[in-house]
Tab-separated table of C-alpha atoms in Angstrom:
chain	number	residue	atom	x	y	z
A	22	MET	CA	-0.035	0.031	-0.052
A	23	ARG	CA	2.971	2.235	0.440
A	24	LYS	CA	3.308	2.380	-3.265
A	25	GLU	CA	-0.302	2.021	-4.360
A	26	ILE	CA	-1.616	4.973	-2.497
A	27	PRO	CA	0.850	7.514	-3.878
A	28	LEU	CA	0.469	6.016	-7.392
A	29	ALA	CA	-3.286	6.373	-7.059
A	30	ILE	CA	-2.983	10.022	-5.828
A	31	ALA	CA	-0.697	10.836	-8.791
A	32	PHE	CA	-3.066	9.218	-11.356
A	33	VAL	CA	-6.235	10.911	-9.954
A	34	THR	CA	-4.606	14.350	-9.728
A	35	GLY	CA	-3.009	14.233	-13.218
A	36	PHE	CA	-6.137	12.808	-14.772
A	37	VAL	CA	-8.472	15.583	-13.241
A	38	VAL	CA	-6.083	18.353	-14.279
A	39	LEU	CA	-5.736	16.979	-17.809
A	40	LEU	CA	-9.519	16.576	-18.041
A	41	GLU	CA	-10.053	20.212	-17.119
A	42	TYR	CA	-7.328	21.376	-19.512
A	43	PHE	CA	-8.486	19.488	-22.625
A	44	PHE	CA	-12.266	18.531	-22.012
A	45	LEU	CA	-13.722	21.342	-19.970
A	46	PRO	CA	-16.690	21.910	-22.266
A	47	ALA	CA	-17.485	18.157	-22.070
A	48	VAL	CA	-16.976	17.796	-18.232
A	49	PRO	CA	-17.774	21.254	-16.763
A	50	ALA	CA	-17.494	19.837	-13.172
A	51	SER	CA	-13.885	19.165	-13.786
A	52	LYS	CA	-13.230	22.957	-13.393
A	53	ALA	CA	-14.027	22.962	-9.725
A	54	TRP	CA	-12.009	19.729	-8.994
A	55	ALA	CA	-8.918	21.102	-10.892
A	56	THR	CA	-9.247	24.475	-9.085
A	57	MET	CA	-9.293	22.616	-5.711
A	58	LEU	CA	-6.285	20.539	-6.533
A	59	GLN	CA	-4.268	23.594	-7.842
A	60	GLN	CA	-5.144	25.438	-4.607
A	61	TRP	CA	-3.686	22.435	-2.828
A	62	GLY	CA	-0.644	22.576	-5.057
A	63	ILE	CA	0.022	26.101	-3.982
A	64	VAL	CA	-0.144	25.083	-0.227
A	65	VAL	CA	2.162	22.060	-0.937
A	66	SER	CA	4.598	24.379	-2.680
A	67	GLY	CA	4.698	26.689	0.419
A	68	PHE	CA	5.478	23.668	2.696
A	69	ALA	CA	8.056	22.614	0.155
A	70	MET	CA	9.885	25.907	0.629
A	71	PHE	CA	9.734	25.386	4.489
A	72	VAL	CA	11.197	21.745	3.873
A	73	ALA	CA	13.966	23.340	1.736
A	74	ALA	CA	14.793	25.889	4.351
A	75	THR	CA	14.996	23.120	7.034
A	76	ASN	CA	17.320	21.044	4.792
A	77	LEU	CA	19.482	24.006	4.229
A	78	VAL	CA	19.803	24.507	8.015
A	79	LEU	CA	20.584	20.809	8.607
A	80	VAL	CA	23.231	20.684	5.943
A	81	ASN	CA	24.932	23.875	7.037
A	82	VAL	CA	24.845	23.112	10.795
A	83	LYS	CA	27.010	20.060	10.029
A	84	LYS	CA	29.542	22.294	8.180
A	85	MET	CA	29.875	24.572	11.049
A	86	ASP	CA	32.537	22.412	12.922
A	87	PRO	CA	35.946	24.247	12.720
A	88	LYS	CA	37.851	20.878	13.109
A	89	ARG	CA	36.188	19.474	10.005
A	90	ASN	CA	35.788	22.551	7.735
A	91	LYS	CA	38.381	25.311	7.409
A	92	GLU	CA	35.707	27.606	6.044
A	93	TRP	CA	33.244	27.060	8.882
A	94	TYR	CA	32.349	30.792	8.846
A	95	ASN	CA	30.564	30.542	5.515
A	96	PRO	CA	27.659	28.348	6.709
A	97	VAL	CA	27.485	30.631	9.876
A	98	LEU	CA	27.119	33.716	7.799
A	99	LEU	CA	24.551	32.005	5.554
A	100	LEU	CA	22.351	31.014	8.501
A	101	VAL	CA	22.793	34.319	10.234
A	102	PHE	CA	21.613	36.244	7.295
A	103	MET	CA	18.863	33.690	6.393
A	104	PHE	CA	17.399	33.878	9.852
A	105	GLY	CA	17.925	37.680	10.083
A	106	MET	CA	16.230	38.299	6.784
A	107	ALA	CA	13.360	36.115	7.778
A	108	PHE	CA	13.065	37.610	11.259
A	109	ILE	CA	13.042	41.162	9.762
A	110	GLY	CA	10.534	40.333	7.100
A	111	LEU	CA	8.126	38.549	9.404
A	112	PHE	CA	8.257	40.611	12.654
A	113	VAL	CA	9.709	44.084	11.660
A	114	GLY	CA	7.955	44.338	8.260
A	115	GLU	CA	8.871	44.126	4.600
A	116	ARG	CA	8.103	47.812	4.062
A	117	THR	CA	10.422	49.140	6.690
A	118	ALA	CA	13.740	50.871	6.150
A	119	THR	CA	15.683	47.954	7.647
A	120	TYR	CA	14.184	45.393	5.308
A	121	GLN	CA	14.481	47.676	2.240
A	122	PHE	CA	18.135	48.445	3.140
A	123	LEU	CA	18.887	44.772	3.299
A	124	PHE	CA	17.183	44.056	-0.020
A	125	THR	CA	18.057	47.060	-2.067
A	126	LYS	CA	21.506	47.813	-0.688
A	127	MET	CA	22.794	44.377	-0.003
A	128	TYR	CA	20.952	41.402	-1.593
A	129	GLN	CA	20.189	43.181	-4.914
A	130	PRO	CA	23.764	44.527	-5.537
A	131	LEU	CA	25.338	41.197	-4.450
A	132	GLY	CA	23.129	39.187	-6.706
A	133	THR	CA	23.645	41.659	-9.644
A	134	ALA	CA	27.327	41.532	-9.224
A	135	MET	CA	27.464	37.763	-9.301
A	136	PHE	CA	25.579	37.874	-12.678
A	137	ALA	CA	27.725	40.756	-13.985
A	138	LEU	CA	30.964	38.933	-13.185
A	139	MET	CA	30.001	36.478	-15.979
A	140	VAL	CA	30.997	38.984	-18.605
A	141	PHE	CA	34.663	38.812	-17.523
A	142	PHE	CA	34.592	34.944	-17.524
A	143	ILE	CA	32.788	34.847	-20.851
A	144	ALA	CA	35.232	37.253	-22.512
A	145	SER	CA	38.252	35.505	-21.201
A	146	ALA	CA	36.902	32.078	-22.109
A	147	ALA	CA	35.755	33.285	-25.601
A	148	GLN	CA	39.203	34.720	-26.328
A	149	ARG	CA	40.894	31.305	-25.356
A	150	ALA	CA	38.341	28.800	-26.575
A	151	PHE	CA	36.121	30.314	-29.405
A	152	ARG	CA	38.325	29.143	-32.223
A	153	ALA	CA	37.352	28.364	-35.935
A	154	LYS	CA	38.843	24.912	-35.635
A	155	SER	CA	36.332	23.350	-38.057
A	156	VAL	CA	33.718	24.522	-40.601
A	157	GLU	CA	31.027	24.142	-37.997
A	158	ALA	CA	32.951	26.139	-35.383
A	159	ALA	CA	33.736	28.769	-38.031
A	160	LEU	CA	30.034	29.156	-38.826
A	161	LEU	CA	29.142	29.404	-35.183
A	162	LEU	CA	31.922	31.931	-34.660
A	163	ALA	CA	30.795	34.140	-37.541
A	164	ALA	CA	27.113	33.882	-36.508
A	165	GLY	CA	28.086	34.812	-32.856
A	166	ILE	CA	30.127	37.844	-33.995
A	167	ILE	CA	27.440	39.141	-36.394
A	168	VAL	CA	24.649	38.811	-33.680
A	169	MET	CA	26.913	40.456	-30.990
A	170	LEU	CA	27.531	43.379	-33.132
A	171	GLY	CA	24.142	43.485	-34.923
A	172	ARG	CA	22.220	43.460	-31.636
A	173	ALA	CA	24.205	46.435	-30.226
A	174	PRO	CA	23.684	49.996	-31.451
A	175	VAL	CA	27.299	50.083	-32.843
A	176	GLY	CA	26.213	47.503	-35.456
A	177	GLU	CA	23.912	49.999	-37.088
A	178	LEU	CA	26.858	52.271	-37.856
A	179	ALA	CA	28.013	49.737	-40.302
A	180	GLY	CA	24.772	50.165	-42.204
A	181	SER	CA	21.512	48.436	-42.405
A	182	TRP	CA	23.035	45.193	-43.786
A	183	LEU	CA	24.417	44.101	-40.309
A	184	PRO	CA	21.131	44.430	-38.339
A	185	ASN	CA	19.331	42.768	-41.154
A	186	LEU	CA	21.593	39.906	-41.289
A	187	THR	CA	21.314	39.556	-37.490
A	188	ASN	CA	17.543	39.500	-37.805
A	189	TRP	CA	17.702	36.883	-40.489
A	190	ILE	CA	20.029	34.655	-38.330
A	191	MET	CA	17.673	35.135	-35.295
A	192	ASN	CA	14.408	34.620	-37.266
A	193	PHE	CA	15.292	31.705	-39.438
A	194	PRO	CA	18.349	29.461	-38.443
A	195	ASN	CA	17.702	30.246	-34.669
A	196	VAL	CA	13.948	29.725	-34.852
A	197	ALA	CA	14.271	26.559	-36.895
A	198	GLY	CA	16.825	25.037	-34.418
A	199	ASN	CA	14.975	26.166	-31.363
A	200	ARG	CA	11.674	24.998	-32.597
A	201	ALA	CA	13.063	21.480	-33.314
A	202	ILE	CA	14.492	21.291	-29.842
A	203	MET	CA	11.263	22.493	-28.200
A	204	MET	CA	9.250	19.931	-30.202
A	205	GLY	CA	11.571	17.200	-29.314
A	206	ALA	CA	11.534	18.168	-25.758
A	207	ALA	CA	7.796	18.452	-25.686
A	208	LEU	CA	7.320	15.028	-27.066
A	209	GLY	CA	9.771	13.629	-24.551
A	210	ALA	CA	7.974	15.505	-21.766
A	211	THR	CA	4.555	14.120	-22.826
A	212	ALA	CA	5.991	10.519	-22.867
A	213	THR	CA	7.513	10.936	-19.399
A	214	ALA	CA	4.362	12.552	-18.034
A	215	PHE	CA	2.205	9.676	-19.333
A	216	ARG	CA	4.602	7.050	-17.855
A	217	ALA	CA	4.367	8.808	-14.454
A	218	LEU	CA	0.631	9.135	-14.698
A	219	VAL	CA	-0.082	5.525	-15.397
A	220	GLY	CA	2.568	4.409	-12.834
A	221	ILE	CA	5.221	2.996	-15.240
A	222	ASP	CA	7.763	5.624	-14.139
A	223	ARG	CA	7.898	5.556	-10.411
A	224	SER	CA	11.231	7.468	-9.899
A	225	TYR	CA	9.360	10.247	-8.178
A	226	LEU	CA	8.523	7.781	-5.371
A	227	GLY	CA	12.212	6.878	-4.950
A	228	VAL	CA	11.575	3.539	-6.717
A	229	ASP	CA	13.290	2.399	-9.936
B	30	MET	CA	54.837	35.557	-35.999
B	31	ASP	CA	55.821	35.055	-32.275
B	32	LEU	CA	53.890	38.151	-31.336
B	33	LEU	CA	50.757	36.880	-33.050
B	34	VAL	CA	51.016	33.614	-31.251
B	35	LYS	CA	51.484	35.441	-27.911
B	36	LEU	CA	48.210	37.405	-28.544
B	37	GLY	CA	46.387	34.166	-27.909
B	38	ASN	CA	47.813	34.022	-24.318
B	39	ILE	CA	46.992	37.598	-23.203
B	40	ASP	CA	46.817	37.757	-19.397
B	41	ARG	CA	43.222	37.627	-18.375
B	42	ARG	CA	43.597	40.538	-16.135
B	43	VAL	CA	44.271	42.734	-19.251
B	44	ILE	CA	40.923	41.598	-20.656
B	45	TYR	CA	39.172	42.364	-17.304
B	46	ILE	CA	40.712	45.820	-17.104
B	47	LEU	CA	39.742	46.629	-20.636
B	48	LEU	CA	36.201	45.495	-20.077
B	49	ILE	CA	35.867	47.623	-16.971
B	50	LEU	CA	37.071	50.686	-18.930
B	51	ALA	CA	34.711	49.726	-21.867
B	52	THR	CA	31.770	49.743	-19.484
B	53	LEU	CA	32.707	52.779	-17.235
B	54	VAL	CA	33.949	55.301	-19.747
B	55	PRO	CA	30.794	55.374	-21.963
B	56	LEU	CA	28.722	55.539	-18.814
B	57	VAL	CA	30.548	58.588	-17.528
B	58	ARG	CA	31.039	60.126	-21.022
B	59	PRO	CA	28.055	58.931	-23.231
B	60	ILE	CA	28.631	58.780	-26.952
B	61	GLY	CA	24.947	58.790	-27.863
B	62	LEU	CA	25.021	56.035	-30.481
B	63	PRO	CA	21.710	55.974	-32.410
B	64	PHE	CA	19.675	52.903	-32.773
B	65	SER	CA	16.413	51.789	-34.347
B	66	VAL	CA	13.429	50.130	-32.616
B	67	SER	CA	12.953	46.466	-33.536
B	68	GLU	CA	9.695	45.115	-34.864
B	69	ALA	CA	9.083	42.884	-31.754
B	70	THR	CA	9.456	46.026	-29.512
B	71	LYS	CA	7.170	48.143	-31.802
B	72	LYS	CA	4.473	45.456	-31.430
B	73	PHE	CA	4.869	45.325	-27.552
B	74	TYR	CA	4.567	49.122	-27.488
B	75	ALA	CA	1.586	49.020	-29.974
B	76	ALA	CA	-0.223	46.307	-27.732
B	77	VAL	CA	0.069	48.709	-24.679
B	78	GLU	CA	-0.838	51.795	-26.947
B	79	GLN	CA	-4.079	49.973	-28.093
B	80	VAL	CA	-5.481	49.315	-24.624
B	81	PRO	CA	-8.352	51.861	-24.081
B	82	ALA	CA	-7.616	54.378	-21.322
B	83	GLY	CA	-9.124	53.106	-17.939
B	84	GLU	CA	-8.767	49.493	-18.650
B	85	THR	CA	-6.644	47.155	-16.509
B	86	ILE	CA	-3.504	45.303	-17.648
B	87	LEU	CA	-1.520	42.672	-15.825
B	88	MET	CA	2.240	42.801	-15.222
B	89	ALA	CA	3.784	39.598	-13.883
B	90	ILE	CA	7.230	40.265	-12.427
B	91	ASP	CA	8.961	36.898	-12.578
B	92	TYR	CA	12.562	37.971	-12.450
B	93	SER	CA	15.343	37.415	-9.817
B	94	VAL	CA	17.978	39.858	-8.819
B	95	GLY	CA	20.653	38.275	-11.088
B	96	GLY	CA	18.950	39.226	-14.256
B	97	GLY	CA	17.443	42.424	-12.772
B	98	PRO	CA	19.644	45.040	-14.561
B	99	ASP	CA	18.874	43.382	-17.845
B	100	ILE	CA	15.095	43.179	-17.553
B	101	HIS	CA	13.957	45.569	-14.682
B	102	PRO	CA	14.217	48.651	-17.088
B	103	GLN	CA	11.696	46.896	-19.427
B	104	GLY	CA	9.189	46.590	-16.500
B	105	GLN	CA	9.750	50.274	-15.581
B	106	ALA	CA	9.347	51.381	-19.172
B	107	VAL	CA	6.054	49.454	-19.701
B	108	PHE	CA	4.649	50.712	-16.380
B	109	ARG	CA	5.527	54.337	-17.240
B	110	HIS	CA	3.887	53.846	-20.659
B	111	ALA	CA	0.831	52.403	-18.990
B	112	MET	CA	0.577	55.201	-16.505
B	113	ALA	CA	1.033	57.894	-19.222
B	114	ARG	CA	-1.821	56.310	-21.155
B	115	GLY	CA	-4.208	56.358	-18.060
B	116	LEU	CA	-4.191	52.472	-17.740
B	117	LYS	CA	-4.427	50.514	-14.484
B	118	VAL	CA	-1.770	47.996	-13.667
B	119	VAL	CA	-2.102	44.894	-11.402
B	120	PHE	CA	1.308	43.382	-10.441
B	121	VAL	CA	1.768	39.735	-9.462
B	122	ALA	CA	4.944	37.613	-8.924
B	123	PHE	CA	5.477	33.850	-9.147
B	124	VAL	CA	9.240	34.392	-8.298
B	125	THR	CA	10.077	35.269	-4.755
B	126	GLU	CA	12.088	38.492	-5.540
B	127	GLY	CA	9.329	39.689	-7.950
B	128	THR	CA	7.390	41.264	-5.102
B	129	GLU	CA	10.231	43.567	-4.325
B	130	PHE	CA	10.797	44.570	-7.802
B	131	ALA	CA	7.119	45.296	-8.255
B	132	ASN	CA	7.335	47.567	-5.100
B	133	GLN	CA	10.159	49.428	-6.631
B	134	ILE	CA	8.265	50.158	-9.814
B	135	ILE	CA	5.117	51.085	-7.835
B	136	ALA	CA	7.267	53.491	-5.638
B	137	GLU	CA	7.896	55.497	-8.910
B	138	GLY	CA	4.116	55.396	-9.604
B	139	GLU	CA	3.279	56.787	-6.191
B	140	LYS	CA	5.303	59.872	-7.009
B	141	MET	CA	3.274	60.591	-10.162
B	142	ALA	CA	0.608	63.222	-9.900
B	143	GLY	CA	-2.966	61.962	-9.668
B	144	LYS	CA	-1.919	58.286	-9.313
B	145	THR	CA	-3.108	56.386	-6.248
B	146	TYR	CA	-2.226	52.791	-4.934
B	147	GLY	CA	-5.220	50.599	-5.043
B	148	VAL	CA	-6.849	52.719	-7.747
B	149	ASP	CA	-4.264	52.912	-10.571
B	150	PHE	CA	-1.890	50.100	-9.523
B	151	VAL	CA	-1.681	47.414	-6.921
B	152	ASN	CA	0.871	44.794	-5.935
B	153	LEU	CA	-0.645	41.374	-5.175
B	154	GLY	CA	2.594	39.879	-4.266
B	155	TYR	CA	4.212	36.449	-4.492
B	156	VAL	CA	2.524	33.086	-4.617
B	157	PRO	CA	4.559	29.835	-4.647
B	158	GLY	CA	3.866	26.990	-6.990
B	159	SER	CA	5.113	28.281	-10.360
B	160	GLU	CA	3.025	26.915	-13.175
B	161	VAL	CA	0.320	25.434	-10.852
B	162	ALA	CA	-0.016	28.862	-9.199
B	163	ILE	CA	-0.170	30.611	-12.546
B	164	SER	CA	-3.065	28.260	-13.597
B	165	ALA	CA	-4.780	28.617	-10.379
B	166	PHE	CA	-4.517	32.443	-10.555
B	167	ALA	CA	-5.716	32.464	-14.109
B	168	GLN	CA	-8.931	30.616	-13.048
B	169	ASP	CA	-9.693	32.681	-9.991
B	170	VAL	CA	-7.719	35.777	-9.182
B	171	LEU	CA	-9.277	36.686	-5.917
B	172	LYS	CA	-9.023	33.096	-4.532
B	173	VAL	CA	-5.276	32.988	-5.077
B	174	TYR	CA	-4.828	36.564	-3.901
B	175	PRO	CA	-7.297	37.254	-1.035
B	176	LYS	CA	-4.950	40.202	0.133
B	177	ASP	CA	-2.388	42.377	-1.556
B	178	VAL	CA	1.201	42.927	-0.131
B	179	ARG	CA	-0.143	45.746	2.072
B	180	GLY	CA	-2.684	43.579	3.705
B	181	ASN	CA	-5.700	45.164	1.888
B	182	VAL	CA	-8.568	42.829	1.015
B	183	THR	CA	-8.117	42.470	-2.777
B	184	ALA	CA	-11.890	42.231	-3.539
B	185	ASP	CA	-12.342	45.756	-1.862
B	186	LEU	CA	-9.811	47.445	-3.906
B	187	PRO	CA	-11.293	49.886	-6.613
B	188	ILE	CA	-8.734	48.519	-9.217
B	189	MET	CA	-9.934	44.968	-8.770
B	190	GLN	CA	-13.551	45.597	-9.426
B	191	GLY	CA	-14.645	43.518	-12.434
B	192	ILE	CA	-11.557	41.304	-12.296
B	193	ALA	CA	-12.307	37.648	-11.587
B	194	THR	CA	-10.226	35.644	-13.965
B	195	VAL	CA	-7.114	36.489	-16.112
B	196	ALA	CA	-9.444	36.934	-19.091
B	197	ASP	CA	-10.634	40.066	-17.518
B	198	PHE	CA	-7.265	41.781	-18.154
B	199	VAL	CA	-7.159	43.561	-21.542
B	200	LEU	CA	-3.536	42.689	-21.849
B	201	VAL	CA	-1.314	40.368	-19.915
B	202	THR	CA	2.461	41.113	-19.861
B	203	GLU	CA	5.116	38.983	-18.135
B	204	PHE	CA	8.785	39.559	-17.458
B	205	ALA	CA	11.012	36.596	-16.761
B	206	THR	CA	14.474	35.435	-16.174
B	207	GLY	CA	13.777	31.664	-16.172
B	208	ILE	CA	10.964	29.507	-14.854
B	209	PRO	CA	8.160	30.369	-14.698
B	210	GLY	CA	8.518	32.129	-18.093
B	211	PRO	CA	7.107	32.452	-21.495
B	212	SER	CA	6.327	28.649	-21.823
B	213	GLU	CA	4.347	28.514	-18.654
B	214	TRP	CA	2.325	31.655	-19.361
B	215	ILE	CA	1.481	30.566	-22.891
B	216	LYS	CA	0.366	27.275	-21.807
B	217	GLN	CA	-1.692	28.434	-18.796
B	218	VAL	CA	-2.859	31.829	-19.870
B	219	GLY	CA	-2.284	32.767	-23.554
B	220	THR	CA	-3.609	29.609	-25.142
B	221	ARG	CA	-6.448	28.790	-22.672
B	222	TYR	CA	-7.962	32.313	-22.142
B	223	ASN	CA	-7.251	33.701	-25.513
B	224	VAL	CA	-6.025	36.994	-23.904
B	225	PRO	CA	-3.232	38.958	-25.548
B	226	LEU	CA	0.084	38.039	-24.063
B	227	ALA	CA	3.234	40.187	-24.374
B	228	ILE	CA	6.497	39.005	-22.769
B	229	GLY	CA	9.867	40.514	-21.740
B	230	VAL	CA	12.841	38.206	-21.120
B	231	VAL	CA	16.520	38.557	-20.268
B	232	THR	CA	18.862	38.721	-23.353
B	233	VAL	CA	19.961	35.091	-23.136
B	234	MET	CA	16.300	33.891	-23.232
B	235	GLY	CA	15.542	35.907	-26.405
B	236	PRO	CA	16.610	33.318	-28.971
B	237	GLN	CA	14.453	30.522	-27.317
B	238	THR	CA	11.481	32.830	-26.964
B	239	THR	CA	11.512	34.061	-30.583
B	240	PRO	CA	9.658	30.967	-31.882
B	241	TYR	CA	6.571	31.825	-29.721
B	242	TYR	CA	6.595	35.378	-31.050
B	243	GLN	CA	6.882	34.188	-34.691
B	244	ALA	CA	4.047	31.707	-34.277
B	245	GLY	CA	1.816	34.545	-33.187
B	246	GLN	CA	1.478	33.288	-29.520
B	247	LEU	CA	2.986	36.649	-28.249
B	248	VAL	CA	1.703	40.024	-29.361
B	249	GLY	CA	5.131	41.563	-28.455
B	250	LEU	CA	8.514	40.483	-27.263
B	251	LEU	CA	11.170	42.447	-25.427
B	252	SER	CA	14.631	40.798	-25.124
B	253	GLY	CA	17.118	42.312	-22.598
B	254	LEU	CA	18.363	45.754	-22.000
B	255	LYS	CA	18.483	46.646	-25.629
B	256	SER	CA	14.674	46.175	-25.993
B	257	ALA	CA	14.177	48.273	-22.886
B	258	ALA	CA	16.167	51.006	-24.506
B	259	GLU	CA	14.141	50.629	-27.731
B	260	TYR	CA	10.943	50.800	-25.707
B	261	GLU	CA	12.237	54.023	-24.123
B	262	VAL	CA	13.016	55.496	-27.525
B	263	ALA	CA	9.492	54.471	-28.787
B	264	MET	CA	8.084	56.268	-25.724
B	265	LYS	CA	10.289	59.431	-26.583
B	266	ALA	CA	11.468	59.234	-23.039
B	267	PRO	CA	15.148	58.040	-22.903
B	268	GLY	CA	16.092	56.506	-19.481
B	269	LEU	CA	18.686	54.389	-17.852
B	270	ALA	CA	18.532	51.575	-20.544
B	271	THR	CA	19.159	54.059	-23.354
B	272	ALA	CA	22.123	55.433	-21.367
B	273	ALA	CA	23.549	51.956	-20.992
B	274	MET	CA	23.613	51.190	-24.694
B	275	ASP	CA	26.860	52.961	-25.406
B	276	ALA	CA	28.520	50.775	-22.701
B	277	GLN	CA	26.955	47.605	-24.158
B	278	SER	CA	28.115	48.522	-27.635
B	279	ILE	CA	31.741	49.081	-26.529
B	280	ASP	CA	31.666	45.890	-24.444
B	281	HIS	CA	30.606	43.849	-27.498
B	282	ILE	CA	33.373	45.406	-29.684
B	283	VAL	CA	36.026	44.516	-26.998
B	284	ILE	CA	34.800	40.954	-26.690
B	285	VAL	CA	34.648	40.515	-30.477
B	286	LEU	CA	38.181	42.001	-30.895
B	287	PHE	CA	39.560	39.505	-28.343
B	288	ILE	CA	37.874	36.660	-30.092
B	289	ILE	CA	39.378	37.791	-33.408
B	290	LEU	CA	42.866	38.161	-31.772
B	291	GLY	CA	42.523	34.694	-30.204
B	292	ASN	CA	41.727	33.253	-33.625
B	293	ILE	CA	44.725	35.084	-35.338
B	294	ALA	CA	47.037	33.664	-32.714
B	295	TYR	CA	45.429	30.195	-33.205
B	296	PHE	CA	46.058	30.268	-37.008
B	297	ALA	CA	49.536	31.750	-36.637
B	298	GLY	CA	50.471	29.016	-34.195
B	299	LYS	CA	49.055	26.415	-36.451
B	300	GLY	CA	51.127	27.743	-39.409
B	301	LYS	CA	54.287	27.694	-37.264
B	302	LYS	CA	53.761	24.047	-36.308
B	303	GLY	CA	53.046	23.234	-39.939
B	304	ARG	CA	56.478	24.547	-40.947
C-alpha cells in the first residue's frame, strides 16, 4: 500500500487536471475539481519551501565544525543572514527601512554583481576557446560575432545590412533550431508525463 | 609571428581591465550611438498603446536579482507607458524577488501626480507553486490573492472591481528570467484564455522565446536591456536603459576584438607548427 496509494493520488490528480485542461466543455464539473487541486498545489509548494529551508539549515549546521571545515564561517554567515532576513521580514515588516536596506543595498547589488561577473569569464573564455577549428565552429563563430555586433547600437553604424543579417539569423536558423529542440523536448515530456501518470515511471517515489 | 602567437595568451587581467574601462567610460561620457526600434518592440509598444484608457492590464514580475539589470528597465518602461496612457496595472509575482521589484516600480508610480495605490496600480505579491499557481491564478484571481502585499482585502480595492479571471485583463504582460517564463504563461494563460500576451525576457532567453513570437502566440517580445532602450525610444522618454547602450556596444566590440585576436593567434600558431 505504500506504493499503491501515492500512485493512485498521482493518477487521479493528473487525470483531473488533464480532463479540465483539454475537455472542460464536455466535463464542466472538472473545473471545480482542478481548481481545488491547484489550490492544494500552492499550499504544498509553500510547505516545500519550508522543507527546503529546514534542509539548508541541517546541511549547514554540519559544516559549522571548525575541526572538519576550514571555512566554517561561510555556513555561519549564511544561516545568520537567512534567519536575520526572515525575522526582519516577518516581525519588523517588509516595508520598513531595515528590510528595504537589506534588499536594495545588500541582496540586490550582490546578486547583480554575481551575474555581472560572468561577462569577464565569458570574454576571457571566448578569447581562449572560441576558435574556428572546423567549418561548424567557423560558422558558429561568424554567427556569434554578427549577432553580438548587430544586436548592439554600434552594429547600425556599419549600415542596415548588419542588423538585417542579425535579424535573419535570429528569425530563421535560430527559430528553426529552437523549434526543433522545443518539439523534441515536448514529445519527450509528454511521454515521461504519461509514464508517470499510469505508474510505469515511479522514480518520483524513490523507486526504480 | 611569435607576437601573433602570444596574442592568444593575453593575461586575463588585461581583458578584465579593458572590459571595466569599456563599461565605465561610456557611462561617464556617453557617446549617444543612435539605434532603431525592432519590430518585436514596436509590437509590444503598440499592444500597450491599443489598450483603451481606464482599462486594466496585468504585469507579472517573474525575475530574480541576477537578471534584474537586464530586465527591470523593461518593467519600468512598460509601467511608465501604462501610467502615461491612463491604464490601471495589477502586479503579481511567481518568483520570490518579484514582489520587491514590483514595489520598486510602484514606488515610482506613487510619485506621479494623480496616481493612487489601489486605484491605478496594486501589488498582489508572490505566490509559490510556479506553473500550478499561474493556472490557479488564471482561473480565480481573488481566491489565489485574497489580500495584496499591504494587507488590503483584494476584493475591496477599486482597481480589482470586475476582475475575476485572467481573461478580465485587456492585456497580460510577463517579465521573466527563467521558470516560470514564456512557456508556462503561454500554456496556462495565452492559449487557454485567448488573452493578448506580451512577454519580456533577459537577453539570453531571447533566442528561445522568438519561436513563440513568430508563431503569433505573443503579441510583443522584449529581449534584454536593448529592448528596454528601444521601448524608451519608442516612448520618446530616454532613461537608464538608453544610457547603458553605449557601454553595451563598446563591451561587445571589446569581446569581438579579443575573439578575433585569439583566432589570429590560433592560426599563426598552426602555421608555425606546420612549418
